PDB file of C-alpha atoms in Angstrom:
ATOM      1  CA  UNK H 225     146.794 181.179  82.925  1.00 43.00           C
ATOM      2  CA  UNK H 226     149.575 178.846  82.352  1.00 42.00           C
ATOM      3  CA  UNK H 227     149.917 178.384  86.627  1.00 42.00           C
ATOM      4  CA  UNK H 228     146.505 177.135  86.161  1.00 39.00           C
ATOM      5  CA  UNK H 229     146.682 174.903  83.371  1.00 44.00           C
ATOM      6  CA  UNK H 230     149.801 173.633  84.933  1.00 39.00           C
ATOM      7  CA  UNK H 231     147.595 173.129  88.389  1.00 41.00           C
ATOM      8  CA  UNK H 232     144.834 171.037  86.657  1.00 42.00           C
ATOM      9  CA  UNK H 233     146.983 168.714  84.982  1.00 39.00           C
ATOM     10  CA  UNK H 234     149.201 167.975  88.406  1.00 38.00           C
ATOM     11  CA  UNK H 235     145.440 167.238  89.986  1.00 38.00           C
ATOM     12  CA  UNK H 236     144.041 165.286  87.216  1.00 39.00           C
ATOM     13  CA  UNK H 237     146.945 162.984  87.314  1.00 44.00           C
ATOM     14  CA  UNK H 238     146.914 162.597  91.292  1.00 44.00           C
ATOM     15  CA  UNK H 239     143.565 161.834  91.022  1.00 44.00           C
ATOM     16  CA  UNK H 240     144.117 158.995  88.603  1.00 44.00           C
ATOM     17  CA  UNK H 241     147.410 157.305  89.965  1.00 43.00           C
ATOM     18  CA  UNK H 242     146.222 157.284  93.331  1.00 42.00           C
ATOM     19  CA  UNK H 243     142.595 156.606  93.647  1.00 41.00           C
ATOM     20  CA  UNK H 244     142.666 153.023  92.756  1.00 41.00           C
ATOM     21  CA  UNK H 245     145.609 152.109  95.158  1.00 43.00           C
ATOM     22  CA  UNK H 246     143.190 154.065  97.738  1.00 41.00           C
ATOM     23  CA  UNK H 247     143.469 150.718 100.906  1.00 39.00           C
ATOM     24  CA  UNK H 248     139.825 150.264 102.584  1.00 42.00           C
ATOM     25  CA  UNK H 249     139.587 152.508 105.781  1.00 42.00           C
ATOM     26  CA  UNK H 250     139.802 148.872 107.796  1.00 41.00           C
ATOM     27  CA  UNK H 251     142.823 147.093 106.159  1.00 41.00           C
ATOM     28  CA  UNK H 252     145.924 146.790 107.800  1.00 44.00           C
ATOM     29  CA  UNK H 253     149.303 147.514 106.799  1.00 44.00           C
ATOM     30  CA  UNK H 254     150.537 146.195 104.161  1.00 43.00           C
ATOM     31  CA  UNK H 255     154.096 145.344 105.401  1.00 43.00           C
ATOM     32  CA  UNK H 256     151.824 143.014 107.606  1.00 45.00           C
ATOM     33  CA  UNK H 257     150.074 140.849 105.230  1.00 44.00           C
ATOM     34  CA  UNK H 258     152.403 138.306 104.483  1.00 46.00           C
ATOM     35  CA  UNK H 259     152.642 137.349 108.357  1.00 48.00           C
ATOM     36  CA  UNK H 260     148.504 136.639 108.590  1.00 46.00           C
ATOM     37  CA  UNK H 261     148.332 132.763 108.891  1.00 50.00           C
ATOM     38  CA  UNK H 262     146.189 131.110 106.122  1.00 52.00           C
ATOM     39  CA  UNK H 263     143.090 129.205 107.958  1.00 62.00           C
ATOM     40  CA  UNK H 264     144.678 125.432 106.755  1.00 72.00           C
ATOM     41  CA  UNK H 265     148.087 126.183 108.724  1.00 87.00           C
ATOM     42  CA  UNK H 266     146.303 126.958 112.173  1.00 93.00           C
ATOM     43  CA  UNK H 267     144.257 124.007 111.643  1.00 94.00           C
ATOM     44  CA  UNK H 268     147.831 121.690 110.990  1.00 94.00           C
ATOM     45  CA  UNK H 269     149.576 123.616 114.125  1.00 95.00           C
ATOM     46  CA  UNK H 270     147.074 122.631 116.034  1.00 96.00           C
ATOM     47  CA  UNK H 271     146.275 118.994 114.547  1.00 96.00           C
ATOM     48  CA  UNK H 272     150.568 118.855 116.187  1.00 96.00           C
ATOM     49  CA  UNK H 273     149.738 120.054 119.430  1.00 96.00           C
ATOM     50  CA  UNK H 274     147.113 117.305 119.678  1.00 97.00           C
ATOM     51  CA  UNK H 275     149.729 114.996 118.373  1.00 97.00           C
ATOM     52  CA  UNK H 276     151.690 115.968 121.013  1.00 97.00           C
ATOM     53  CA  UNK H 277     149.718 115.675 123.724  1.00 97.00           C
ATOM     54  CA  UNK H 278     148.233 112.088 122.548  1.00 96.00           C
ATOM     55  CA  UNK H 279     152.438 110.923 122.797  1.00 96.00           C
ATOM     56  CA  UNK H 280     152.554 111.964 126.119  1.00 97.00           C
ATOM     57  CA  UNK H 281     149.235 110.614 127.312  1.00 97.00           C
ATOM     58  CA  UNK H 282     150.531 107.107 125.036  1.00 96.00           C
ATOM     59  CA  UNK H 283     153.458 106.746 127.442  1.00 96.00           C
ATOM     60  CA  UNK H 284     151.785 107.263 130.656  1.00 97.00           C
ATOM     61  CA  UNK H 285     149.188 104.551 129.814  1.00 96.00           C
ATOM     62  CA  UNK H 286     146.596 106.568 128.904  1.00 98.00           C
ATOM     63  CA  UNK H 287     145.655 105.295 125.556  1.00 97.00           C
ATOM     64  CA  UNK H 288     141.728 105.994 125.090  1.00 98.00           C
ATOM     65  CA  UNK H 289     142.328 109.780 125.813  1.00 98.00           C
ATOM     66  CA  UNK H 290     145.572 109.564 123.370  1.00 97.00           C
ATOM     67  CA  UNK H 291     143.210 108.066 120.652  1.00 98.00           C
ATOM     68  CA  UNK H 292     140.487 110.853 121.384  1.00 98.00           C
ATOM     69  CA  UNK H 293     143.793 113.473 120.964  1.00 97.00           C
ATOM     70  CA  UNK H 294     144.480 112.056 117.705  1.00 98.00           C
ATOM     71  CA  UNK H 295     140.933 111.049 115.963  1.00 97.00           C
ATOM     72  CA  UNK H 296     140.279 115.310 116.846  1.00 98.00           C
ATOM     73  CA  UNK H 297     143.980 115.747 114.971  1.00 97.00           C
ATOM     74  CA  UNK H 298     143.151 113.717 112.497  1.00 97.00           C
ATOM     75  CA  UNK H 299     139.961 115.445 111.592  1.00 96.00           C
ATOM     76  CA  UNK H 300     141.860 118.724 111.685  1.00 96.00           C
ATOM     77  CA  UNK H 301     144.930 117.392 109.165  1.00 96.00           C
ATOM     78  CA  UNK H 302     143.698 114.313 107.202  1.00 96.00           C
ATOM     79  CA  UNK H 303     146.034 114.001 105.236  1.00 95.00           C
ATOM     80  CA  UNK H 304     149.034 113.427 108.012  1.00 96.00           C
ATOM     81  CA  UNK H 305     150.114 110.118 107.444  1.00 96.00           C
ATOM     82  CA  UNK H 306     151.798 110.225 110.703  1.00 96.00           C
ATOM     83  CA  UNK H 307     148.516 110.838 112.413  1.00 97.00           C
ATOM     84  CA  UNK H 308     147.364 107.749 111.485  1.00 97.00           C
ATOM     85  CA  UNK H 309     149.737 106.009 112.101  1.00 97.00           C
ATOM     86  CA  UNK H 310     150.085 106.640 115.337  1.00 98.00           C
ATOM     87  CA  UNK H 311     146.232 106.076 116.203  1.00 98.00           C
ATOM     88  CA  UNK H 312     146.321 102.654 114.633  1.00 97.00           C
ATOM     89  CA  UNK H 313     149.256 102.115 116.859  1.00 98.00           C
ATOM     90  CA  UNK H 314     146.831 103.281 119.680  1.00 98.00           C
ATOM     91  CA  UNK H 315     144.405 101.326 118.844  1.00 98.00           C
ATOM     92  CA  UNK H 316     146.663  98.744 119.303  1.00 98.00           C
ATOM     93  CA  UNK H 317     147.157  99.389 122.291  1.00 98.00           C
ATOM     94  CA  UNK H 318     143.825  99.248 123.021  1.00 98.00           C
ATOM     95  CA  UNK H 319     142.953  95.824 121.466  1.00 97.00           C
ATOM     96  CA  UNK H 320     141.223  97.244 118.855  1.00 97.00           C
ATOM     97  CA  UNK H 321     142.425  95.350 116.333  1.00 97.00           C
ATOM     98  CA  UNK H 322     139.702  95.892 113.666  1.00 96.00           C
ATOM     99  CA  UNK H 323     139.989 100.119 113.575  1.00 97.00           C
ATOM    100  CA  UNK H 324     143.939  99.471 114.162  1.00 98.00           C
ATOM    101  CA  UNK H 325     143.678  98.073 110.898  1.00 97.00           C
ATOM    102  CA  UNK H 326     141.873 100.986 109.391  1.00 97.00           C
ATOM    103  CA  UNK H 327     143.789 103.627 111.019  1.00 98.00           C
ATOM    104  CA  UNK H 328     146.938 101.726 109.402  1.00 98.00           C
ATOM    105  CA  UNK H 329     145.649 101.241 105.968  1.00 97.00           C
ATOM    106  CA  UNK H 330     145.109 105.209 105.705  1.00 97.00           C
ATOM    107  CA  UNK H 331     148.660 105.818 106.678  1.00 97.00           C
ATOM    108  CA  UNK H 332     149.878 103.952 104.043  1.00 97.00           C
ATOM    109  CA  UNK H 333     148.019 105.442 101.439  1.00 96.00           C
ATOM    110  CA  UNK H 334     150.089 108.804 102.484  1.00 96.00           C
ATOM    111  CA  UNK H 335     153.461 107.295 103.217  1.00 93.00           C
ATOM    112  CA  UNK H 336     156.118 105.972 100.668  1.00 92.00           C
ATOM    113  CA  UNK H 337     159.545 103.794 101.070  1.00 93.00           C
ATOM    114  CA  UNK H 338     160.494 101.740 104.348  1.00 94.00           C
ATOM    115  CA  UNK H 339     157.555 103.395 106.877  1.00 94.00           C
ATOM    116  CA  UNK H 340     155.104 101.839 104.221  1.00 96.00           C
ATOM    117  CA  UNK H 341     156.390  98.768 104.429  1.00 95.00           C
ATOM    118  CA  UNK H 342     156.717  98.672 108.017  1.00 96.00           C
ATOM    119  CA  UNK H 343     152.716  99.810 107.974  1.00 97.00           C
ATOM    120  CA  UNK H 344     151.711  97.005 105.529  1.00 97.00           C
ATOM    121  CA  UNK H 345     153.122  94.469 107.899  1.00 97.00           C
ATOM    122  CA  UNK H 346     151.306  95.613 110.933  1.00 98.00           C
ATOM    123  CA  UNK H 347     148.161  96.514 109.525  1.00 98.00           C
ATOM    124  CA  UNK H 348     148.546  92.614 108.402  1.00 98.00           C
ATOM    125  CA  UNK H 349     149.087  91.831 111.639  1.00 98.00           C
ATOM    126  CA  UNK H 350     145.922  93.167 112.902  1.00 98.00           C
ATOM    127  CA  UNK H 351     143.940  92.262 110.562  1.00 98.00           C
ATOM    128  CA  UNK H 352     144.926  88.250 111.209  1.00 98.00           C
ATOM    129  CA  UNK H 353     144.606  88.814 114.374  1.00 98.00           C
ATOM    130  CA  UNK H 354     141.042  90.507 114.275  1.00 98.00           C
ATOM    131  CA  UNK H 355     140.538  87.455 111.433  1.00 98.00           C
ATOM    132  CA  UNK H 356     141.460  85.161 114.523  1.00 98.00           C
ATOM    133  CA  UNK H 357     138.791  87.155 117.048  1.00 97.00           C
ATOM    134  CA  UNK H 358     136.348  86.291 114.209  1.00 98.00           C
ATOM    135  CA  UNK H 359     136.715  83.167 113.921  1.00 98.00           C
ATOM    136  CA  UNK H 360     136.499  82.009 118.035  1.00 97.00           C
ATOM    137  CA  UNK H 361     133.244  83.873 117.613  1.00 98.00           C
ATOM    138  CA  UNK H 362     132.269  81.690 114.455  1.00 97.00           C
ATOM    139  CA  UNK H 363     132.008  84.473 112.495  1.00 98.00           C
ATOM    140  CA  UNK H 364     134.088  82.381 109.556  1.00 98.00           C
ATOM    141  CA  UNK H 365     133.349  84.435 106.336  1.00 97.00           C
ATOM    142  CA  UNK H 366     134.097  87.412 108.541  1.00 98.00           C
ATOM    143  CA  UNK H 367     137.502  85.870 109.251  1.00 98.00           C
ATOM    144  CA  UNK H 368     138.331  84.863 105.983  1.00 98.00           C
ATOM    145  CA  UNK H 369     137.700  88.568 104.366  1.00 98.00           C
ATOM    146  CA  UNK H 370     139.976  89.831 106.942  1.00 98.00           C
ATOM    147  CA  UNK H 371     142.566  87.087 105.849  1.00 98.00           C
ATOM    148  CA  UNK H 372     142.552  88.315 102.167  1.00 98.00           C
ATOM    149  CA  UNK H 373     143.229  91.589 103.256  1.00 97.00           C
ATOM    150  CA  UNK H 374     146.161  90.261 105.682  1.00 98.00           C
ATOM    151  CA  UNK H 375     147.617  88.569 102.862  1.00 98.00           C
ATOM    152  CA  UNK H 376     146.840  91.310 100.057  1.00 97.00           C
ATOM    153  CA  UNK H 377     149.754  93.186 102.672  1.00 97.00           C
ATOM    154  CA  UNK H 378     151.770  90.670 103.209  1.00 97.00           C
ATOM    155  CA  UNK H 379     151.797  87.069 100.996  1.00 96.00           C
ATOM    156  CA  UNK H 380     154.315  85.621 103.185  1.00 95.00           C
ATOM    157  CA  UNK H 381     152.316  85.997 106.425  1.00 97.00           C
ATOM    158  CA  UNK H 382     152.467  82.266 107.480  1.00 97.00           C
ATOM    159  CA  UNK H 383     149.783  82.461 110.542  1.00 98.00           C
ATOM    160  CA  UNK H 384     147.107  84.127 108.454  1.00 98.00           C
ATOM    161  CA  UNK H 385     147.573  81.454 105.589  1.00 98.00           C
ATOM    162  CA  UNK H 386     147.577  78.428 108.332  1.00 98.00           C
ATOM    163  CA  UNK H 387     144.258  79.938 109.111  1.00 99.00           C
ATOM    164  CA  UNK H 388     142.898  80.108 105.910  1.00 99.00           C
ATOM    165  CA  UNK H 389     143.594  76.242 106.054  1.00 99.00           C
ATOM    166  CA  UNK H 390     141.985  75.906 109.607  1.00 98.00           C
ATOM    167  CA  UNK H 391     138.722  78.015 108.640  1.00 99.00           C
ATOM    168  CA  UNK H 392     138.162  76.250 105.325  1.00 99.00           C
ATOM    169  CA  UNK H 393     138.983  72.409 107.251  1.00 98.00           C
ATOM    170  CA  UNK H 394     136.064  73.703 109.693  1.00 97.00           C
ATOM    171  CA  UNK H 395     133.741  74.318 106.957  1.00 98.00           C
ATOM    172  CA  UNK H 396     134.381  71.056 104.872  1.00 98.00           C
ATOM    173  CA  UNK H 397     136.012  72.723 102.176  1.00 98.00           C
ATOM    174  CA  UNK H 398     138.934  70.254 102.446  1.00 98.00           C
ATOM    175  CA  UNK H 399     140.276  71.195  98.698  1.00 98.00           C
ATOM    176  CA  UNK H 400     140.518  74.778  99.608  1.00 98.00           C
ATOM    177  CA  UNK H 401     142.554  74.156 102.800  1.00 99.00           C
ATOM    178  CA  UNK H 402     144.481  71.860 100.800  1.00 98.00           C
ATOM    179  CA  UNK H 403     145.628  74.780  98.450  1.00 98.00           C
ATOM    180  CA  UNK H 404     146.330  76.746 101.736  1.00 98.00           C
ATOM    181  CA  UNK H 405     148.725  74.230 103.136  1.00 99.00           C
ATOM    182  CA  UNK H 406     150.688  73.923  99.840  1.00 98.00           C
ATOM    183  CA  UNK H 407     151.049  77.918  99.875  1.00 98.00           C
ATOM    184  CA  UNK H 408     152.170  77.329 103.335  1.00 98.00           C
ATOM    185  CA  UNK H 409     154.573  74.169 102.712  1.00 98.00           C
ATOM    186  CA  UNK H 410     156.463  76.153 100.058  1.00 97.00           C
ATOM    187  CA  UNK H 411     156.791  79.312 102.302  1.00 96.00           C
ATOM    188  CA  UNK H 412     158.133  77.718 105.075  1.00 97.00           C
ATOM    189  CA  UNK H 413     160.868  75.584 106.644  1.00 97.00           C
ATOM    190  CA  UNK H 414     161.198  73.240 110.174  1.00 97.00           C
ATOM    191  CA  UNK H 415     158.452  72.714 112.346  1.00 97.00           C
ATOM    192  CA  UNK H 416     156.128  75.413 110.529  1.00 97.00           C
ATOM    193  CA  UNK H 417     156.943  73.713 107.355  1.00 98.00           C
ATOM    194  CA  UNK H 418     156.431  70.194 109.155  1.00 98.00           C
ATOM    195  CA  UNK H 419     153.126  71.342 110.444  1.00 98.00           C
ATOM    196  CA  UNK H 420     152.001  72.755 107.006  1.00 98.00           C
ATOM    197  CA  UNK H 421     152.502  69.325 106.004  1.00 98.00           C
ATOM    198  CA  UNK H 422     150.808  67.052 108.884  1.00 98.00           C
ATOM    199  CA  UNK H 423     147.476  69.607 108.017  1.00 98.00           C
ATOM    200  CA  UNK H 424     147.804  69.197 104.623  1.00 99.00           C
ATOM    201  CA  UNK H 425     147.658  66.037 104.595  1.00 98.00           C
ATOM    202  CA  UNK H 426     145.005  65.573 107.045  1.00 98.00           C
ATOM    203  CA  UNK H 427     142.622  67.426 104.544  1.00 98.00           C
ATOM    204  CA  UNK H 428     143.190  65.147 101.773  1.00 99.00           C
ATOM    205  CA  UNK H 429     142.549  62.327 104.071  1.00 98.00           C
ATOM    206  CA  UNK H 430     139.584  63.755 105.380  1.00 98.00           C
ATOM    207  CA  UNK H 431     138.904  64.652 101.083  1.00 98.00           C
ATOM    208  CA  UNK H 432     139.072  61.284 100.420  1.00 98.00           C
ATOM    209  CA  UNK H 433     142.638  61.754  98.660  1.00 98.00           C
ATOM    210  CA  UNK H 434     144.265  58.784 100.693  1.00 99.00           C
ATOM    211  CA  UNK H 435     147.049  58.320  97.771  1.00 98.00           C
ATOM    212  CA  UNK H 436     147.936  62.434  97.876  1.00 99.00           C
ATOM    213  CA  UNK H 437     147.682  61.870 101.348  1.00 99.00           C
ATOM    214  CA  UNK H 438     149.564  59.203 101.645  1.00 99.00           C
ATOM    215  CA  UNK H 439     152.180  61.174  99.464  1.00 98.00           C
ATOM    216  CA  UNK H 440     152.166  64.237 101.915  1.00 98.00           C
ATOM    217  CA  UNK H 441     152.909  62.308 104.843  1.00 98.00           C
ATOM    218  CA  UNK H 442     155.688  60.092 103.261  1.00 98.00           C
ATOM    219  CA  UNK H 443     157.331  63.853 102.892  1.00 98.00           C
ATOM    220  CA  UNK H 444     156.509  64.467 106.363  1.00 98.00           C
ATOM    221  CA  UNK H 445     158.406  60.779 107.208  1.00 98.00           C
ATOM    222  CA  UNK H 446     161.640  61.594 105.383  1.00 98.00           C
ATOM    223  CA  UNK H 447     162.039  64.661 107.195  1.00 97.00           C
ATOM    224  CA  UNK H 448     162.225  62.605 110.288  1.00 95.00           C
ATOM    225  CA  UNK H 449     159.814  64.894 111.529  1.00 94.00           C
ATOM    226  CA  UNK H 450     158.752  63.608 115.075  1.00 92.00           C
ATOM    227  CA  UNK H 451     155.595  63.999 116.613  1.00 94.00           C
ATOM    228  CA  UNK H 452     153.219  64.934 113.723  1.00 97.00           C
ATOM    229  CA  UNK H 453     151.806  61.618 114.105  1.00 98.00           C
ATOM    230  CA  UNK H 454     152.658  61.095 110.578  1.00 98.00           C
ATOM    231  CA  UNK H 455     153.027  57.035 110.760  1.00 98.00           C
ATOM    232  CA  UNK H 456     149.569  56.973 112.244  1.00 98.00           C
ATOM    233  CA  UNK H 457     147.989  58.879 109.615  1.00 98.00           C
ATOM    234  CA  UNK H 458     149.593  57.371 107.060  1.00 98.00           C
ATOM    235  CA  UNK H 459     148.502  53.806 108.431  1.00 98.00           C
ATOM    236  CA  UNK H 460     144.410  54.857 108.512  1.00 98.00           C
ATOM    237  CA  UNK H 461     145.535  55.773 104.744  1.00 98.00           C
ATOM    238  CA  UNK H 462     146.668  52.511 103.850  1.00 98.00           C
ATOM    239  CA  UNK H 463     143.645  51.192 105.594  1.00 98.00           C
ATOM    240  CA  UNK H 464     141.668  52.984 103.122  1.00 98.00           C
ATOM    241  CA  UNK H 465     143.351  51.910 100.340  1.00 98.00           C
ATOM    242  CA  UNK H 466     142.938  48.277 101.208  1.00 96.00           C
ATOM    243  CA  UNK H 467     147.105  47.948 101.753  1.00 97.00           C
ATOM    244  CA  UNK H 468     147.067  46.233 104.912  1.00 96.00           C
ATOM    245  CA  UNK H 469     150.345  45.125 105.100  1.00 96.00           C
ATOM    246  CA  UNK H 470     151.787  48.542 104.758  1.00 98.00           C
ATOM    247  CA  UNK H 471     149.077  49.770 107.519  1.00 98.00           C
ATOM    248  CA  UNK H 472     149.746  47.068 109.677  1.00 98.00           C
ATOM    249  CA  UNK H 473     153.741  48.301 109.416  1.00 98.00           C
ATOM    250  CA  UNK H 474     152.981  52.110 109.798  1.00 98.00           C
ATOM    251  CA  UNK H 475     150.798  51.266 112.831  1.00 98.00           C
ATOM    252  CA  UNK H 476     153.595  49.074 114.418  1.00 98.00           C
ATOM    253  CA  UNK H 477     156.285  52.278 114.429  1.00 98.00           C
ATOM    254  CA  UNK H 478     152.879  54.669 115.354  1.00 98.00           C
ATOM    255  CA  UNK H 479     152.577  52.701 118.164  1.00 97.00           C
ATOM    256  CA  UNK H 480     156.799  53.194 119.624  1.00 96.00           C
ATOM    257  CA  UNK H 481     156.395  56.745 118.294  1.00 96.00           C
ATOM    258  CA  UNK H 482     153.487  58.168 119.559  1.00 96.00           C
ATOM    259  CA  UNK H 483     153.496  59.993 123.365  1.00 95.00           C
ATOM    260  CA  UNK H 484     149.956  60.016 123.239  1.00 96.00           C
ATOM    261  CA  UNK H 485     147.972  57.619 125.322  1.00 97.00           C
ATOM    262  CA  UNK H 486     145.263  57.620 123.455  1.00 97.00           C
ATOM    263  CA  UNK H 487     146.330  57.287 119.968  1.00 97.00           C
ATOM    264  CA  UNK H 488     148.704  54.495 121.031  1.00 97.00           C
ATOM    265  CA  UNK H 489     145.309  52.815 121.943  1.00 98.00           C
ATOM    266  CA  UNK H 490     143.976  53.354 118.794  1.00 98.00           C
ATOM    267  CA  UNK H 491     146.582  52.278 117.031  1.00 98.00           C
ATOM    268  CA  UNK H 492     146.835  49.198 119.378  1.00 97.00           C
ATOM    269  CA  UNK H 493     143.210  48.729 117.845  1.00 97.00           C
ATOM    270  CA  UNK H 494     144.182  48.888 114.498  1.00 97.00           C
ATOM    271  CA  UNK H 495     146.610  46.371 114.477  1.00 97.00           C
ATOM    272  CA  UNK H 496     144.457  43.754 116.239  1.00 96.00           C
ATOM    273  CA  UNK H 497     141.803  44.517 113.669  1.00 95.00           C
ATOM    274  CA  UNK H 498     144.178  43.679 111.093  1.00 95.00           C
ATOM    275  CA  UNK H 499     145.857  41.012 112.621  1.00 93.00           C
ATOM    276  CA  UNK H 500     141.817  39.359 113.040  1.00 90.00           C
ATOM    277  CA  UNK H 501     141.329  40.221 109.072  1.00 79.00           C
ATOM    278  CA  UNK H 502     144.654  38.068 108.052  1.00 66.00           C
ATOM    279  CA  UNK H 503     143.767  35.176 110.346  1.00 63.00           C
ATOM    280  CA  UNK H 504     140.210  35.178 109.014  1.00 58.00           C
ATOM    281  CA  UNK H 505     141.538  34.603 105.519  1.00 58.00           C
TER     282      UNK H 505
END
């Protein structure tokens, strides 16, 4: 009787120690489970491979089947900063300046320190020069959203400023380009700096603003900055502002200055005007 007793209460507790712990018929073993692969790894191995293979398609010149590598790797691995980078550089490649820009901008969301940086100033890059596309094609507003976002990057990117300048001097909006040039005087130094100033002070002459203008190019004089044409200009401003004698001597050193034909002709012109407007007096 005790055997028996003994018996049931070895079977009862089998029964509940081991029934739960009972593995499904189909599972495997479990010294294998930690080696099974979760579903987001695969999908990053193979977003690599892809990476890979788009490198070595990059360097032999094949750069629209690199860019179909990497747009599959990127939809694989999203959040690979590297991925994108690479496929903006691509793009590049590929003159496609406008998704360069995009590729770029979501690399630098996912990248920190120096590579950031060195993102921020290409993806300013393109977008200037996509800003530049734009505008040949008249597309001005276009071109001018892309310059914001070139300059958001960088603030010291001189060409996309200049053609902030350019764009709003096409349009009329000669106090806007005005501001653009000053940005761009202070920024710079030698001839982009002398430049800066010859275009600023075109667009207060064309503004009206013959005194500011006659201001900027007096700068542009004492930097003995040669040929900006700055004695000319400042001569039609003199004109404007009914100082003939100081037009009449700004014209005389445009005229041994200039090494364009037809501006020495004008200024020729201008001086013989004068010279007719003092005699008729």
């Amino acid at each position: 009787m005790r055997r028996l007793a003994f018996m049931t209460l070895l079977l009862i507790t089998a029964c509940g120690n081991s029934a739960p712990n009972t593995p499904p018929a189909n599972s495997p073993p479990a010294a294998n489970q930690e080696h099974v692969k979760p579903p987001e790894d695969s999908k990053r191995k193979e977003a690599r491979r892809l990476f890979d293979e788009a490198e070595a398609l990059s360097v032999a010149g094949d750069n629209s089947a690199a860019a179909d590598k990497l747009e599959r790797a990127i939809a694989l691995s999203p959040t690979d900063g590297e991925i994108h980078a690479r496929l903006g550089h691509v793009y590049i490649k590929l003159l496609r300046y406008d998704d360069a820009r995009g590729a770029l901008l979501l690399a630098i969301k996912l990248v920190e320190g120096e590579p950031r940086r060195q993102l921020e100033f290409l993806a300013s890059w393109c977008s200037y020069t996509h800003a530049t596309e734009l505008f040949q094609g008249q597309q001005h507003d276009k071109a001018l959203n892309e310059l914001r976002t070139a300059l958001e990057l960088q603030p010291d990117n001189t060409d996309a400023r200049r053609l902030v300048g350019q764009i709003h001097s096409a349009n009329g909006r000669y106090d806007e380009a005005t501001r653009a040039y000053a940005i761009l005087c202070a920024q710079t130094t030698g001839d982009v700096h002398h430049s800066a100033l010859r275009d600023m002070g075109e667009a207060q002459f064309r503004d009206g603003k013959y005194r500011a203008a006659i201001e900027t190019f007096t700068k542009l004089i004492d930097l003995n900055a040669e040929g900006y044409e700055a004695y000319g200009w400042r001569g039609y401003c003199h004109v404007q502002v009914g100082d003939r004698q100081r037009a009449v001597s700004d014209f005389t050193q445009a005229v041994q200055r200039t090494s364009s034909p037809e501006r020495r002709a004008d200024y020729d012109e201008k001086l013989r005007q004068l010279a007719q407007v003092d005699e008729g007096e």
